[in-house]
XYZ file of C-alpha atoms in Angstrom:
589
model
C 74.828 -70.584 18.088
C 71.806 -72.581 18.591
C 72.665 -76.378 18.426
C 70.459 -78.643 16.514
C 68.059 -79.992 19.252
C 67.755 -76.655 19.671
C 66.839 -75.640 16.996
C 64.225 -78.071 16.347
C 62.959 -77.005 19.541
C 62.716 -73.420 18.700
C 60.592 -74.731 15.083
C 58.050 -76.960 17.127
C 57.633 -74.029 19.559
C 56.697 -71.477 17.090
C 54.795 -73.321 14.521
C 52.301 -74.270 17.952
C 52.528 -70.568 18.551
C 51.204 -70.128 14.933
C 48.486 -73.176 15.233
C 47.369 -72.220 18.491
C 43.841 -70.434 18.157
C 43.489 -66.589 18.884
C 42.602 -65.520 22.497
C 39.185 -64.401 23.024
C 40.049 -60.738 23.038
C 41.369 -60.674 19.610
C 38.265 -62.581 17.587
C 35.849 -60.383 17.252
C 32.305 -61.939 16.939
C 31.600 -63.600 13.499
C 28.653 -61.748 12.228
C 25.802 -63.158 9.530
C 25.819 -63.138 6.056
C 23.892 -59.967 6.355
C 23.069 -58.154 2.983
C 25.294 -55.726 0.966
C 22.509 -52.731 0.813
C 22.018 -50.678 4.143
C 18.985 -51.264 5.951
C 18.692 -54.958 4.365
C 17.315 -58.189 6.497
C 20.678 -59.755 7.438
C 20.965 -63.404 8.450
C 21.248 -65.250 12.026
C 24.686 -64.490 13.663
C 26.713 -67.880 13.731
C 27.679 -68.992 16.791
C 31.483 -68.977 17.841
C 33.988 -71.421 15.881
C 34.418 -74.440 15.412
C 36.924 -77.124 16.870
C 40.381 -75.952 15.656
C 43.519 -78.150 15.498
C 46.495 -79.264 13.709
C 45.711 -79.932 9.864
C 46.233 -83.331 8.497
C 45.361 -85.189 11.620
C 42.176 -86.698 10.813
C 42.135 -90.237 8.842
C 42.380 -90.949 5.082
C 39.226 -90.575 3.507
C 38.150 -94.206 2.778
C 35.141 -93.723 0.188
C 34.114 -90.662 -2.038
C 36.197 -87.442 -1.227
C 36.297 -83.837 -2.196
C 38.961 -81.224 -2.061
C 38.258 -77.645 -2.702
C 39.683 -74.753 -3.155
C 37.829 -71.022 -2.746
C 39.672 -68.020 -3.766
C 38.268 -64.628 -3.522
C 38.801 -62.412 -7.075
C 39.423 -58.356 -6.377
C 35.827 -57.918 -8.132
C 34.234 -59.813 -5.559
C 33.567 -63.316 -7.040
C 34.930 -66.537 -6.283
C 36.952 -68.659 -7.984
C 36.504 -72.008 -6.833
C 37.813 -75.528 -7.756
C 36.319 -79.033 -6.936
C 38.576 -82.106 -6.962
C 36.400 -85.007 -6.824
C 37.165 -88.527 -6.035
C 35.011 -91.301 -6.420
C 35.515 -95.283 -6.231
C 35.328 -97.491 -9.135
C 31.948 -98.279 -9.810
C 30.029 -95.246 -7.997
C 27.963 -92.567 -9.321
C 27.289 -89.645 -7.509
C 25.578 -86.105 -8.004
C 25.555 -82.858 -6.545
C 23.427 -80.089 -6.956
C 24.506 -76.879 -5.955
C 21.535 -74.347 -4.806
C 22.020 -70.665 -6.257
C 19.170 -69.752 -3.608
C 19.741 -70.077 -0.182
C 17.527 -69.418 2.459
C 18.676 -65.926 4.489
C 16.138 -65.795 7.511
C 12.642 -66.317 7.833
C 11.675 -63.867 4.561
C 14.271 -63.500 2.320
C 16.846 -65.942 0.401
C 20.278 -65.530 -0.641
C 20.845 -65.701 -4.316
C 24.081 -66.221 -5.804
C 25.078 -66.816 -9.534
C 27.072 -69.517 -11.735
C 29.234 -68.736 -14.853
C 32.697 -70.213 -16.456
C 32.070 -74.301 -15.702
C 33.926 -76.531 -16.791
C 34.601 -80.060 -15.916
C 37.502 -82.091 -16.424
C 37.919 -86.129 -15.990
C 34.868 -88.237 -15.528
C 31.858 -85.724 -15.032
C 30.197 -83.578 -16.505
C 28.091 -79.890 -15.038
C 24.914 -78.613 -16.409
C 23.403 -75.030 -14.475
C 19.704 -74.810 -14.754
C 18.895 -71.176 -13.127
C 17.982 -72.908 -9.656
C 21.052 -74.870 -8.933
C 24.348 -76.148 -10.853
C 23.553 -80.090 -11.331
C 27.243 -81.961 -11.620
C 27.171 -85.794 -11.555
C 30.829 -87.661 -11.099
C 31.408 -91.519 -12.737
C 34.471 -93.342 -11.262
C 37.797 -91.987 -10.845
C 38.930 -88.796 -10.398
C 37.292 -85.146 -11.786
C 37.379 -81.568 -11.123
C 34.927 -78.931 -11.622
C 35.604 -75.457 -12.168
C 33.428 -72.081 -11.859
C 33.198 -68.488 -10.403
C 30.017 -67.794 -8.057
C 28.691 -64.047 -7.716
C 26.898 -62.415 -4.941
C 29.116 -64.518 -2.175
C 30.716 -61.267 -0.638
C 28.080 -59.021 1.867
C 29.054 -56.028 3.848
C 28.136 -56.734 7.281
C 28.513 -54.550 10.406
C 31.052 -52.941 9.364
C 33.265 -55.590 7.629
C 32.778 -57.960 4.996
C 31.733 -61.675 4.901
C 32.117 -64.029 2.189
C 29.436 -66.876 2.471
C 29.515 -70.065 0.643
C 28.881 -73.607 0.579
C 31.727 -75.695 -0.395
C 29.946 -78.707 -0.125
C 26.422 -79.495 -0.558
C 23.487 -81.452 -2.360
C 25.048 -84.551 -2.727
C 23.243 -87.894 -2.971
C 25.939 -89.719 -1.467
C 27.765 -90.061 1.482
C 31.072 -88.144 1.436
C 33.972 -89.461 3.757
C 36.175 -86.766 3.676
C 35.944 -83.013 3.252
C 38.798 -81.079 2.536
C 38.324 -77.003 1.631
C 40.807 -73.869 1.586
C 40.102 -70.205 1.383
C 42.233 -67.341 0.396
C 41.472 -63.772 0.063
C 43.790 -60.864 -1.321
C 44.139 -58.931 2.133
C 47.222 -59.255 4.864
C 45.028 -59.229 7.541
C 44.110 -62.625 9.269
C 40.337 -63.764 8.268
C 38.236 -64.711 10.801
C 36.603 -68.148 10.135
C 33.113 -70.116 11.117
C 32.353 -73.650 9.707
C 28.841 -75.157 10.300
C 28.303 -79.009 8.682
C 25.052 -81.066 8.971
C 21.767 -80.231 7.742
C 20.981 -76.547 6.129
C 19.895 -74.359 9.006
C 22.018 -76.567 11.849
C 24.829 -75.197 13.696
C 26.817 -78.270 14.275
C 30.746 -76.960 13.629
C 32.785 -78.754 11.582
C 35.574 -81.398 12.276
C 38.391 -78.792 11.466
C 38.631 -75.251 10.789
C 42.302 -73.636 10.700
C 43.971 -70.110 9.688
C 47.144 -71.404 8.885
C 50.652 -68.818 9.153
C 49.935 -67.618 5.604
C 46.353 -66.830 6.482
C 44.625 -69.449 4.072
C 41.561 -70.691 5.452
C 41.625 -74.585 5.918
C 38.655 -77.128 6.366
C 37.894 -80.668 7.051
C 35.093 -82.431 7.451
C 34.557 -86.244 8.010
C 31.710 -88.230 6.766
C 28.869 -85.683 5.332
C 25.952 -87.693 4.761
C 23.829 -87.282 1.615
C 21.869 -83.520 1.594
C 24.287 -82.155 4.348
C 26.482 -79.758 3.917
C 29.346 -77.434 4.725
C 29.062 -73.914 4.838
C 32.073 -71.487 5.037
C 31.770 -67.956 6.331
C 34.795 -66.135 6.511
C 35.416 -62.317 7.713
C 37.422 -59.610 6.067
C 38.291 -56.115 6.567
C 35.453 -53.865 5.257
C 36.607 -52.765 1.355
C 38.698 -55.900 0.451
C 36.599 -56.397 -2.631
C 33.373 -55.000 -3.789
C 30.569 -56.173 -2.100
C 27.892 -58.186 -4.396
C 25.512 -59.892 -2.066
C 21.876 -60.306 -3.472
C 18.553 -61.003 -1.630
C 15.128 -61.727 -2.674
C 12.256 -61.421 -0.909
C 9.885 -64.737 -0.444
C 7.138 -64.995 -1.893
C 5.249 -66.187 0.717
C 1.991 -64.845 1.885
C 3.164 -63.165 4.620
C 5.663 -61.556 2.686
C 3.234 -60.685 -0.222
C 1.307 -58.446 2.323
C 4.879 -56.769 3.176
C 4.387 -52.794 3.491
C 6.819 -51.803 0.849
C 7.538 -48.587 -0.793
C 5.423 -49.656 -4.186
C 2.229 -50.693 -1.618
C 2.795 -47.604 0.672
C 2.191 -45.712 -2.514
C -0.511 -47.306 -3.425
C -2.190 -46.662 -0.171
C -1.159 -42.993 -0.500
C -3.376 -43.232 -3.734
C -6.223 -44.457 -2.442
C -6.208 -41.788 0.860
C -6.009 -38.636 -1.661
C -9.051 -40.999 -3.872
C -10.893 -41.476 -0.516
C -10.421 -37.615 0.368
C -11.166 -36.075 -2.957
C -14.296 -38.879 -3.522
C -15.307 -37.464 -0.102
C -15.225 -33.696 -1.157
C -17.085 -34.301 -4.557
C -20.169 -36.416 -2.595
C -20.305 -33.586 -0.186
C -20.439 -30.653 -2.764
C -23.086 -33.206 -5.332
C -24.926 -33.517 -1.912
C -25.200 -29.539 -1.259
C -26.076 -29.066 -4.705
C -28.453 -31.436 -4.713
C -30.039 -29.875 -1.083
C -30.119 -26.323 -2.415
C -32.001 -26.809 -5.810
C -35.411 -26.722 -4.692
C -34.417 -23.689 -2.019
C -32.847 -21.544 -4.528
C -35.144 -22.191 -7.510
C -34.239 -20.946 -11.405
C -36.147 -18.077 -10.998
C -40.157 -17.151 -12.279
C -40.974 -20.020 -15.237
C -43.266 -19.141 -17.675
C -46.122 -21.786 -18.095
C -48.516 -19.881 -20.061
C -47.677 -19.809 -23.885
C -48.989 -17.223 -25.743
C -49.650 -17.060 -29.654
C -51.640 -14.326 -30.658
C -54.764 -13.228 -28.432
C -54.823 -17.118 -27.185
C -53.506 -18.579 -23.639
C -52.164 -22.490 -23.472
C -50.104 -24.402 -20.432
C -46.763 -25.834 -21.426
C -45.106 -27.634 -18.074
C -41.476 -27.296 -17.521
C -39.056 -29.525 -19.247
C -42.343 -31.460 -20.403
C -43.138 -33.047 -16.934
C -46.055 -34.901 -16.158
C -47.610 -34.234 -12.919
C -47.350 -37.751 -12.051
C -43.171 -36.792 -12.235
C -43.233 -33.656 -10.625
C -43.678 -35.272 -6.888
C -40.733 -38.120 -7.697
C -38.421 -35.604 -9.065
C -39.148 -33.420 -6.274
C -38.998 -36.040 -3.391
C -37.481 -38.894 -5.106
C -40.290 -41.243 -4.011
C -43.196 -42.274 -5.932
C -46.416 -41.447 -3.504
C -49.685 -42.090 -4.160
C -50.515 -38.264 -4.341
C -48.730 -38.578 -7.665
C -51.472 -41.652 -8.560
C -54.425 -38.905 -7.548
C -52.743 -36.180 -9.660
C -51.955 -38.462 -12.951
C -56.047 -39.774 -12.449
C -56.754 -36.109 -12.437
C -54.681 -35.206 -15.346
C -56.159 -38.208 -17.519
C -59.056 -36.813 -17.033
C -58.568 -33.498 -17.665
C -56.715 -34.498 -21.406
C -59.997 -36.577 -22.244
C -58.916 -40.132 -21.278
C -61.085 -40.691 -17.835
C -64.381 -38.633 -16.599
C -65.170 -38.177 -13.186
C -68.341 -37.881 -11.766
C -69.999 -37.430 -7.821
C -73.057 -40.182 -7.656
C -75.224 -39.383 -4.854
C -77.048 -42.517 -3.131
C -79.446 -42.584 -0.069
C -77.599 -41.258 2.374
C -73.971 -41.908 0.638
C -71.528 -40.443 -2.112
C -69.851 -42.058 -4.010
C -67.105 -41.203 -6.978
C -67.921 -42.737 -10.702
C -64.404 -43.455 -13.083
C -65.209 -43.591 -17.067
C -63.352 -44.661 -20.356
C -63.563 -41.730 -22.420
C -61.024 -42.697 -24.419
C -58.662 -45.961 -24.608
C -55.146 -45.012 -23.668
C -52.968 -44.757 -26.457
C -49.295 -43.750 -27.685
C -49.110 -40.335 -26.190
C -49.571 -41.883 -22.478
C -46.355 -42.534 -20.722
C -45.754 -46.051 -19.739
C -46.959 -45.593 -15.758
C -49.506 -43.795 -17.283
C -50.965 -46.713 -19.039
C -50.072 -48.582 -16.091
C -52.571 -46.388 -13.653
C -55.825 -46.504 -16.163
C -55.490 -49.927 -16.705
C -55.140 -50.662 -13.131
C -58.928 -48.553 -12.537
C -60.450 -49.527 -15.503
C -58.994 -53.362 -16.673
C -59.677 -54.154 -20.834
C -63.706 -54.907 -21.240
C -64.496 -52.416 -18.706
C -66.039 -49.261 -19.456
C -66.946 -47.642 -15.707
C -66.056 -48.013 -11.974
C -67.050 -47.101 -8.554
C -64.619 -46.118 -5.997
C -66.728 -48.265 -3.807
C -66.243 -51.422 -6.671
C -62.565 -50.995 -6.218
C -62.636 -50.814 -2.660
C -65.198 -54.247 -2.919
C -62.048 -55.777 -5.124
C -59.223 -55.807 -2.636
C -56.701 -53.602 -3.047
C -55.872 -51.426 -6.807
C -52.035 -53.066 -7.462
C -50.060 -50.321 -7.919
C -47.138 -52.080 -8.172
C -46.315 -52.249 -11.772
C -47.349 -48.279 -12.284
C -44.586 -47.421 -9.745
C -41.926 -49.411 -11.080
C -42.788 -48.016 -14.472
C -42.335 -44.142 -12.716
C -39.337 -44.851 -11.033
C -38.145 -46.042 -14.836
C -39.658 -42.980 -16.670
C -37.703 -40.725 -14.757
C -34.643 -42.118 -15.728
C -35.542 -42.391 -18.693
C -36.353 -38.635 -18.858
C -32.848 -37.954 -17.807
C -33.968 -36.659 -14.805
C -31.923 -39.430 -12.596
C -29.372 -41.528 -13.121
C -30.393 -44.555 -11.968
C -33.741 -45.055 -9.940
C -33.807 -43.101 -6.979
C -35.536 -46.056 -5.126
C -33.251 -48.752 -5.236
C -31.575 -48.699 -9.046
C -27.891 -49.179 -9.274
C -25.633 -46.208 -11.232
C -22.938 -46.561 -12.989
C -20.420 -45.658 -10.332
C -22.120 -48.418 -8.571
C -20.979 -50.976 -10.929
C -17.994 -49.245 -10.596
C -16.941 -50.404 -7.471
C -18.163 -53.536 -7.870
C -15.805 -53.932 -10.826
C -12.958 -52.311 -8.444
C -14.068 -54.989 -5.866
C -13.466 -57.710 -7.744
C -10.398 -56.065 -9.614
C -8.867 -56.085 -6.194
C -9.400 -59.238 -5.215
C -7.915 -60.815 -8.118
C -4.856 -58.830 -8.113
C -4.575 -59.504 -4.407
C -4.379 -63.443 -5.268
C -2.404 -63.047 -8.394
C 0.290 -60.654 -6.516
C 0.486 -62.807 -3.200
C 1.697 -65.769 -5.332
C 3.979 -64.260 -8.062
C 5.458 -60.365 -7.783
C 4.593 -59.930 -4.290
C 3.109 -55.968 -3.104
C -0.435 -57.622 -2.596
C -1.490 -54.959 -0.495
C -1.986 -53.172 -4.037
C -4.794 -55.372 -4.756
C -5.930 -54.512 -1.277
C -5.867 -50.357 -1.609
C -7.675 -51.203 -5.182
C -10.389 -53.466 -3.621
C -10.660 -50.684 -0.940
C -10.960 -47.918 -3.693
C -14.217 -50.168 -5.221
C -15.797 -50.486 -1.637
C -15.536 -46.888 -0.613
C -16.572 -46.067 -4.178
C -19.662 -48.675 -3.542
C -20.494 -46.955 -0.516
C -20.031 -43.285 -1.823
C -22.887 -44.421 -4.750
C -25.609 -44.756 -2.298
C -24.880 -41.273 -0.509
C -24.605 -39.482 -4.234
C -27.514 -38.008 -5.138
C -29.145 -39.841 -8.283
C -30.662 -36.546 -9.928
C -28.898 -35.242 -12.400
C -28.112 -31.572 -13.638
C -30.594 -32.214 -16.170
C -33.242 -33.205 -13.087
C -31.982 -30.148 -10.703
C -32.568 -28.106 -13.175
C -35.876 -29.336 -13.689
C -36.562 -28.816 -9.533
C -35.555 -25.642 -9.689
C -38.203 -25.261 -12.403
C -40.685 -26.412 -9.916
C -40.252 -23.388 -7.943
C -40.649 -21.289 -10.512
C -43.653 -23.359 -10.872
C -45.244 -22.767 -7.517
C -44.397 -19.272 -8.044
C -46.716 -19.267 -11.257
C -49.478 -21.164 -8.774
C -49.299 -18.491 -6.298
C -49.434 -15.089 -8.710
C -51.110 -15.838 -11.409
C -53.932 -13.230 -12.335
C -56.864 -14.775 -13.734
C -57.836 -11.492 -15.373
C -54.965 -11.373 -17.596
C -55.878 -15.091 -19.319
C -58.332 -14.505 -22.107
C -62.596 -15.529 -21.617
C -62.133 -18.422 -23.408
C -58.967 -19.996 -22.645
C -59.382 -19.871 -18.526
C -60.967 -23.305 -18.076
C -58.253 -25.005 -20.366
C -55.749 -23.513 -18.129
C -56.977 -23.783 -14.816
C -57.871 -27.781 -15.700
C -54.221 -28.165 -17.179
C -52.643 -26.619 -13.684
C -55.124 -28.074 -11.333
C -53.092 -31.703 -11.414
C -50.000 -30.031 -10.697
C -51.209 -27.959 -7.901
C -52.292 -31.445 -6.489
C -49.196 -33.121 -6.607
C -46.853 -29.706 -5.126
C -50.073 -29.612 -2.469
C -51.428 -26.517 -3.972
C -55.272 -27.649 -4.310
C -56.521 -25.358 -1.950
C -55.307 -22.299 -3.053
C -55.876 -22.884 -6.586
C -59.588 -23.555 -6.357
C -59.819 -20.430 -4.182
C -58.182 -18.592 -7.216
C -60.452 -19.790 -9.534
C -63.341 -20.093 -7.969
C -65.070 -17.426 -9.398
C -64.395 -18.931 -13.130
C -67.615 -19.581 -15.400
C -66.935 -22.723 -16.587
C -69.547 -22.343 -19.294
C -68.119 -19.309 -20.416
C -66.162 -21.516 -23.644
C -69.544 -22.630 -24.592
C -69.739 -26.114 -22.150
C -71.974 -27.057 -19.420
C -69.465 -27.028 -16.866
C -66.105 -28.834 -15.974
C -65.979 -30.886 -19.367
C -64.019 -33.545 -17.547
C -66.117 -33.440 -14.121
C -69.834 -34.664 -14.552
C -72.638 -33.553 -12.010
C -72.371 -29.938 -11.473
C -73.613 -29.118 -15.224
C -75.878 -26.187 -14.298
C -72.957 -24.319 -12.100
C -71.579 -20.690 -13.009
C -68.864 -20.597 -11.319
C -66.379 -23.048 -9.545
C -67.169 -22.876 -5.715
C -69.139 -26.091 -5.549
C -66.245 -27.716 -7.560
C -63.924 -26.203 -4.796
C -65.618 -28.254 -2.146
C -66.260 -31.752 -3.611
C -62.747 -32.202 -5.181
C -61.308 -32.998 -2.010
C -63.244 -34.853 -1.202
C -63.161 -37.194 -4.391
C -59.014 -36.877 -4.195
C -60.161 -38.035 -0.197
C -61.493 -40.876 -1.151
C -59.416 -41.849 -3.771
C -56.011 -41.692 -1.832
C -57.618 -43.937 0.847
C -58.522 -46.632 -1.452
C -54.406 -46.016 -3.523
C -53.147 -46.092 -0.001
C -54.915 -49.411 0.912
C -52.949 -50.968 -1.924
C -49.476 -50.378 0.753
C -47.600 -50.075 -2.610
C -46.759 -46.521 -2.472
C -46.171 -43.810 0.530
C -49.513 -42.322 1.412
C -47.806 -39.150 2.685
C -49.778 -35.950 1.196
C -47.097 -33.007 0.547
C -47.587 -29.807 2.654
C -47.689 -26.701 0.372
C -44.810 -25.549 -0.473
C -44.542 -21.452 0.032
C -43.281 -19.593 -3.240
């Protein structure tokens, strides 16, 4: 039988046994309050515990004090008790954070429910942080906290601070933890500013396996943070995180932004595959043509010329090469003076020739705008006649206003949808509006939901779609029809029989064709097709439009000064440098 010293010996000898901390080989490392979903950012590892002892060794607290107690529910929340002491005559406050920074992009959120307060104090939670203020005496504050418990590699830690966000100094500390498992928790204690890993004066696993802290003299905004480990499955993890909404974490590739980048690749491939097929659409009109058109309307035993789609010959040449030249400015003079606006006449000098441009008739409503734009241009109001060689005494003919009003007149016409020059279509506003769409989803995301690279795919979409409007082709079906027409056109330049257009309708129809053969760079062969045509056969003295070969028969003096009038007037259009000066080769049928 064990005597009584004994006895007492045998008590001191285990209860050190039971103090004394673990060996080395039987803590395994502490790990961070990682997440509770797999995959999830988890925090900093803590570094080893802190400096363990006997319990109740450190002095009396000597000023404001507080004793809590943590206990861990099955479901995973914590019940948790504050006993607060403060002296006579002090005020203090604490704020407890419900966000707490978990790493360099993420925070830890936990939530507040059940508080209560008893003695002098009172708690109010505001969504960011429980606010709890403590008058004289002695108080204690009760409430459960969610999202404390995370599963971390391959166990569970339970995170929280027990003591934090107070505006005073506290002298003493005091904390215990209990958990429903058998197994003996493993324990790390950090006190001093958020973020430091300064251990804390005492932290104990006591025989029972309740979790005891002290801490002596936390000064105001310091705090004490508890992070105990427990066998994986003790209770249901409930850890939350939320991302910060930081810039760097607003241009995070997440699933929602990876989508939206998957969006804009299939845009970017498909807007790719439509430009290309508009563009070989657009390539093959003119080749492939609509087929014979026929110009020459008949009713009864008479012959007229009706152009395709109504199109001036002015048009022709900038629906055909999308450019307004100043062949098109010979052809329209031509025309005008073929429908009894202008007369041309050769005026032979001593030695020189010169070409003579007449009012015949003011222009009026049926004149298209450019039109308008090219007689007034030759022949200003109050003036009745000009010589090439007045023109070229002038300066230069501005042309400038005449081609802007083409380039509108064949959108107008339907023929383009915006101007083929330089005009902006609809898809390129468009992408402008995408553009800025982008950007201001980019800045709204980056400082409230996060996923900015969203805005970024959608101010992508509106730059590739800015880009794609220049290489689409701005003529429309309407207008690729119409160049397709053009072929059919030439064709009717190239085999038309003179025999089979009556007497008296030849001269009307050869006049009426003769601009358009200018413009498609036809001349040649159509004078040598009708050069054999009486022009006084309708009753006329010649070319009715064309002054100085009155007395001819047939055509083949005609033939040989036209050029050289169109000759001389594209040298004095092309001196303006308003419009390309480029003559079209003909184009074979």
């Amino acid at each position: 039988m064990l005597t009584k010293w004994g006895t007492a010996v045998v008590a001191v000898a285990a209860s050190s046994a039971l103090m004394a901390p673990p060996s080395d080989t039987n803590v395994p490392d502490a790990p961070g309050a990682g997440p509770s979903l797999t995959n999830a950012p988890q925090l900093p590892k803590p570094p080893p515990l802190g400096a363990r002892g006997q319990l109740g060794l450190l002095q009396p607290p000597s000023g404001a004090s507080a004793n809590v107690a943590v206990k861990v529910e099955r479901d995973g929340s914590l019940s948790i008790t504050e006993q607060v002491t403060v002296p006579g005559g002090q005020h203090l406050v604490r704020r407890i954070p419900l966000k707490v920074p978990a790493g360099e992009e993420q925070d830890r959120v936990y939530g507040i429910r059940d508080v209560s307060v008893e003695g002098a104090g009172k708690a109010e939670p505001n969504g960011e942080q429980l606010v709890a203020t403590f008058d004289g005496g002695t108080s204690t504050l009760k409430y459960k906290v969610d999202g404390a418990v995370a599963d971390v590699n391959g166990a569970e830690q339970v995170r929280w601070q027990v003591a934090s966000g107070w505006d005073g100094e506290l002298s003493r500390v005091s904390a215990s933890f209990s958990a429903p498992t058998r197994e003996t928790p493993t324990v790390d204690c950090f006190a001093g500013p958020l973020g430091s890993d300064r251990q804390c004066s005492l932290a104990e696993t006591d025989h029972s396996g309740v979790v005891r802290i002290e801490q002596d003299k936390l000064a105001p905004g310091e705090r004490v943070d508890l992070a105990v480990q427990l066998p994986a499955g003790t209770v249901p993890a409930n850890a939350r995180f939320e991302q910060i909404a930081s810039v760097g974490g607003a241009f995070a590739l997440t699933t929602l932004a990876g989508l939206g980048f998957g969006a804009l690749a299939l845009f970017l491939i498909l807007g790719a595959l439509a430009v290309w097929l508009l563009r070989r659409r657009d390539r093959g009109a003119l080749a492939a043509g609509t087929g014979p058109v026929d110009v020459l309307m008949r009713e009864g035993d008479r012959v007229s010329f009706a152009s395709p789609d109504g199109v001036l010959p002015g048009q022709v040449g900038t629906v055909v090469d999308e450019t307004v030249d100043v062949v098109d400015v010979s052809g329209t003079v031509v025309d005008l003076a073929v429908r009894n606006y202008l007369w041309i006449a050769e005026v032979r000098g001593a030695g020189t020739v010169d070409w003579q441009i007449a009012r015949r008739n003011a222009p009026d409503e049926h004149l298209a705008a450019f039109e308008r734009e090219i007689y007034t241009a030759l022949l200003p109001e109050g003036t009745d006649s000009v010589l090439l060689s007045e023109l070229r005494g002038r300066g230069t003919v501005d042309l400038r206003v005449a081609g802007e009003a083409m380039y509108a007149d064949v959108v107008r016409k339907g023929w383009f949808s915006r101007r083929p020059d330089k005009g902006k279509s609809k898809l390129t506003w468009a992408g402008i509006g995408l553009i800025a769409l982008g950007l201001v989803a980019t800045v709204v995301l980056t400082f409230t939901a996060g996923h900015a690279l969203l805005g970024v795919a959608v101010a992508l979409a509106g730059i590739a779609t800015l880009l794609g409007a220049a290489w689409v082709p701005p003529r429309t079906t309407r207008g690729r029809r119409l160049v397709g027409q053009v072929r059919g056109l030439l064709e009717y330049l190239h085999t038309v029989k003179v025999a089979d257009i009556p007497l008296g309708d030849r001269e009307m129809v050869f006049s009426r064709s003769l601009p358009y053969a200018i413009v498609l760079g036809d001349t040649e062969h159509w004078l040598r097709t009708f050069e054999g045509l009486d022009p006084s056969a309708d009753g006329s003295a010649g070319l009715y439009w064309f002054g100085g070969l009155e007395g001819d028969r047939d055509l083949r003096r005609f033939a040989a000064h036209l050029p050289s009038f169109l000759s001389a007037l594209d040298g004095l259009l092309a001196e303006s440098g308003h419009l390309r000066s480029l003559r079209p080769e003909p184009v074979p049928a």
